[in-house]
Amino acid sequence: MRNSDSNQRPPGVQERQFELQVFPAELEEIRRRRNNAGDSRALSEGDHPSTRHGLVGLAFSGGGIRSASFSLGVVQHLISKGLFGKVDYLSTVSGGGFTGSCLSALMQGAGHGERLLIDRYGEEEPPALNHVRNSSNYLLPEGLFNQLRLPALLIAGVFHTLLLWLPLVVLAVFVTELFFEVTNHFLLNRRHWLAMAGSVPFVAVLIHRPLRADRGTWAERDRADRRLGGWLLIAVSSCLLYPAVEWLGNLVNHDATWLAHQIEAFLSAQRALGARSWLLWAGVFAVLTLIVGAVRLRGVLILWLVGTLGPLFLLSLYVPLCIHAINEPLSEDVDGALSGAIAAFRNGPAPGAPSPKVEATLKDLLVVKQMELADYEVQWQALYDRGDLVLKRRQKVSRWVTLLTTRGSPELHIHFDTSWWASSDKSHHIIVDELSLLSGHAEWWLYLSGLLVGLYGYLFVNVNRISLHPFYRDRLSRTFLIAPSADTAEPVAVADDIPLSQLGGPLSSAPYHLLNTALNLQGSSNVQLRQRKTVPFVLAQRFCGSDYTGYIATTKMESLDPSLTLGAAVAISAAAASPNMGAVTVRPLTFLLAILNIRLNYWVPNPAWVRRRLWLHRLLDSKLGISYLLNEAIGNVDERTPFLNCSDGGHIENLAVYELLRRRCRTIVCVDGEADPSFHFSGFITLQRYAAIDLGAQIDINLEAIRPDTEGVSKRHHAVGTITYNDGELGTFVYLKLSYSGDEPEYLRFYRRKSPVFPHESTGKQFFGETKLESYRALGTHAAEGLTADSTFSVG
């Protein structure tokens, strides 16, 4: 793992940029918002975060379309009561961002576009609500072609992903051919030296270690220990490499037919052994291991086994290409027939036509090289003071075939290895010059194809564009990004191209929208990341970034990536399925998810790179190609690349409250719509822990009224608590939880009888019909009614 001084910076260094640039810019927008909304509250003097500003934050949690529907009902009630106009910050994550983005789009300009969610046009329901309801099945709309769209996009994504991986596989084949040809000359039958060579540094360090024991500083001894671990890894890898190299050597020196015969012979031998076969017992042992692993390890073993499918898939490409492409020039003459014939020619006159034994040996040799003896005429020639058995092709082939393959050579020269390094164990080994890569002969069509595909991938394939992100972004935009329209017949219109920097506007009363994502740093060596390996990364109107990477102006971010619109930001914030998923990354599946292109994540420009000297800006124009996809696959994403890997903000904090605490909001209303059927309040507990560790803020609240009884019925949907910031400032925390209190309208009670898990149906089922969306929306309105009726609740 790479080390960098920048990775060891003291925590909190970047906070100065937040306090000096980011937060003051946000206060400007909030001051403008209050003026446009007719809010008479004045901000306190000073631009640093403080409860004296009286900031009000509204947070919508993750939870997919379920959370979006619940949050929609809550915000409709707040709008109808005139309370939404007092909200300064709207902080959203994942599914909560669906509703949040809808509000931001509706309120972009002058007027009160949010009222399109509650004001009826005659007897018709509010137009914005009607639009969302009609598109609630946003991922898979009706119609054959629409339903085929997603699988077609999955296939296309896998195809383009393979276009990026294929050149690496072809390069590996080329390196393998070069390796075998070189080692056949120098290390034939001695490849075990490779294992010995890999172990030598480790043994040398072990011998030298006692001489320097307890010397140097703690840091120097720590580095020495890490190096020892590295040498051990190299030694073990070398030992494991030896049988793999020998196995691959047997494959590439034969053909696919030989491999099939070997497998068939092995299986026949096992059948002959009957029930006592060790293979049978090995199978029984494997099954028992899987059962024990599934029970005792709770599926961890199964995950690792499934995760191996990714590397095995690439291996299934690599091995056949090796068998097809690598024609070793050096071959073993087992019975010595060819060797004897060539030796006789060197010591005397040409023997004439080859003997039947020589001809049979020659035929077997060509079959292994995927050639036919019948295509050649056998001759003897004395060349370069040696005897050669020359095979001349009877019929000419295309010049391109001759140049690009080893199978179209007009002549094949077969002779002894007479080089100075030849040893006695090569007495029965012969060389076919036209198969030598070092002499310029190879399956160049394959290597040139790999080069062309690699060039195509470098020039035209962008890992952001071939992922599922564009489809996800467009479906979300089509459903939730709507704006007021001047057409009285169609009061709302789709607005899917709103730049982040143009949210709000000079006349808008919209709250300042914070879209929370998770910055994945699984490959970082910074100890401050601990086991989280991720930090919050905010996308907003004025600045984008985090305390970890610093911030850049959103306009600058957009100039580097014009695709980073509001729709893209919402999709990134809700990118639940990705190879790297912050604190909840499933490491065994990382490689497989990358291979299958199950990637909703997005690579955004790195603020730390953008702020550096101008010549480094050119690196931001580097293509988002195979290097980024490879980092995703092996879980090596970090902060030292021109682009950063961001995914669902719920991968670190799923309530969207963290950034509101950083801004010292006096009142925070948290709408928790995540699935929590057991009411463990895991999202809230995570928030409490992060707030205490990172921000020194304590959230004290009693949740017993929300916790349901044995019948699954809660006394209330909400609780009110206190925030104590690290300098003693106090704030109010209002927690509104997705729950069932038993006093809901009759149609909600009816829906619960049909679906007893309501209101905590699985997030995995994102296809909401009219009934389900209305049930969660109505529950949100009902819960908000109970909140505003509580005398302990106040805003502003």
PDB file of C-alpha atoms in Angstrom, residues 24 96 111 121 134 139 144 149 219 236 286 301 305 515 533 545 587 620 678 697 708 716 782:
ATOM      1  CA  PRO A  24     -19.996  31.644   4.831  1.00  0.00           C
ATOM      2  CA  GLY A  96     -34.659  10.722   0.863  1.00  0.00           C
ATOM      3  CA  GLY A 111     -42.809  31.676  -6.703  1.00  0.00           C
ATOM      4  CA  TYR A 121     -56.466  22.022  -9.510  1.00  0.00           C
ATOM      5  CA  ASN A 134     -47.776   8.121 -12.199  1.00  0.00           C
ATOM      6  CA  LEU A 139     -37.078   1.525 -12.412  1.00  0.00           C
ATOM      7  CA  LEU A 144     -42.266  -5.018 -23.277  1.00  0.00           C
ATOM      8  CA  ARG A 149     -34.354  -2.108 -21.315  1.00  0.00           C
ATOM      9  CA  ALA A 219       8.453   4.040  13.512  1.00  0.00           C
ATOM     10  CA  VAL A 236       4.534 -17.646  -0.145  1.00  0.00           C
ATOM     11  CA  ALA A 286     -16.428 -30.174   0.172  1.00  0.00           C
ATOM     12  CA  LEU A 301     -17.592 -18.917   3.272  1.00  0.00           C
ATOM     13  CA  LEU A 305     -16.823 -18.872  -2.900  1.00  0.00           C
ATOM     14  CA  LEU A 515     -26.809  15.852  -1.043  1.00  0.00           C
ATOM     15  CA  LYS A 533     -12.618   3.431   5.225  1.00  0.00           C
ATOM     16  CA  GLY A 545     -16.218  18.095  -1.116  1.00  0.00           C
ATOM     17  CA  ARG A 587     -15.036  -7.510   0.232  1.00  0.00           C
ATOM     18  CA  LEU A 620      -8.110  15.619 -14.650  1.00  0.00           C
ATOM     19  CA  SER A 678     -37.056  -4.850  14.834  1.00  0.00           C
ATOM     20  CA  ALA A 697     -21.782  16.454  19.816  1.00  0.00           C
ATOM     21  CA  PRO A 708     -43.563  -0.720  19.522  1.00  0.00           C
ATOM     22  CA  ARG A 716     -46.040   7.958  18.953  1.00  0.00           C
ATOM     23  CA  HIS A 782     -50.251  11.250   9.638  1.00  0.00           C
TER      24      HIS A 782
END
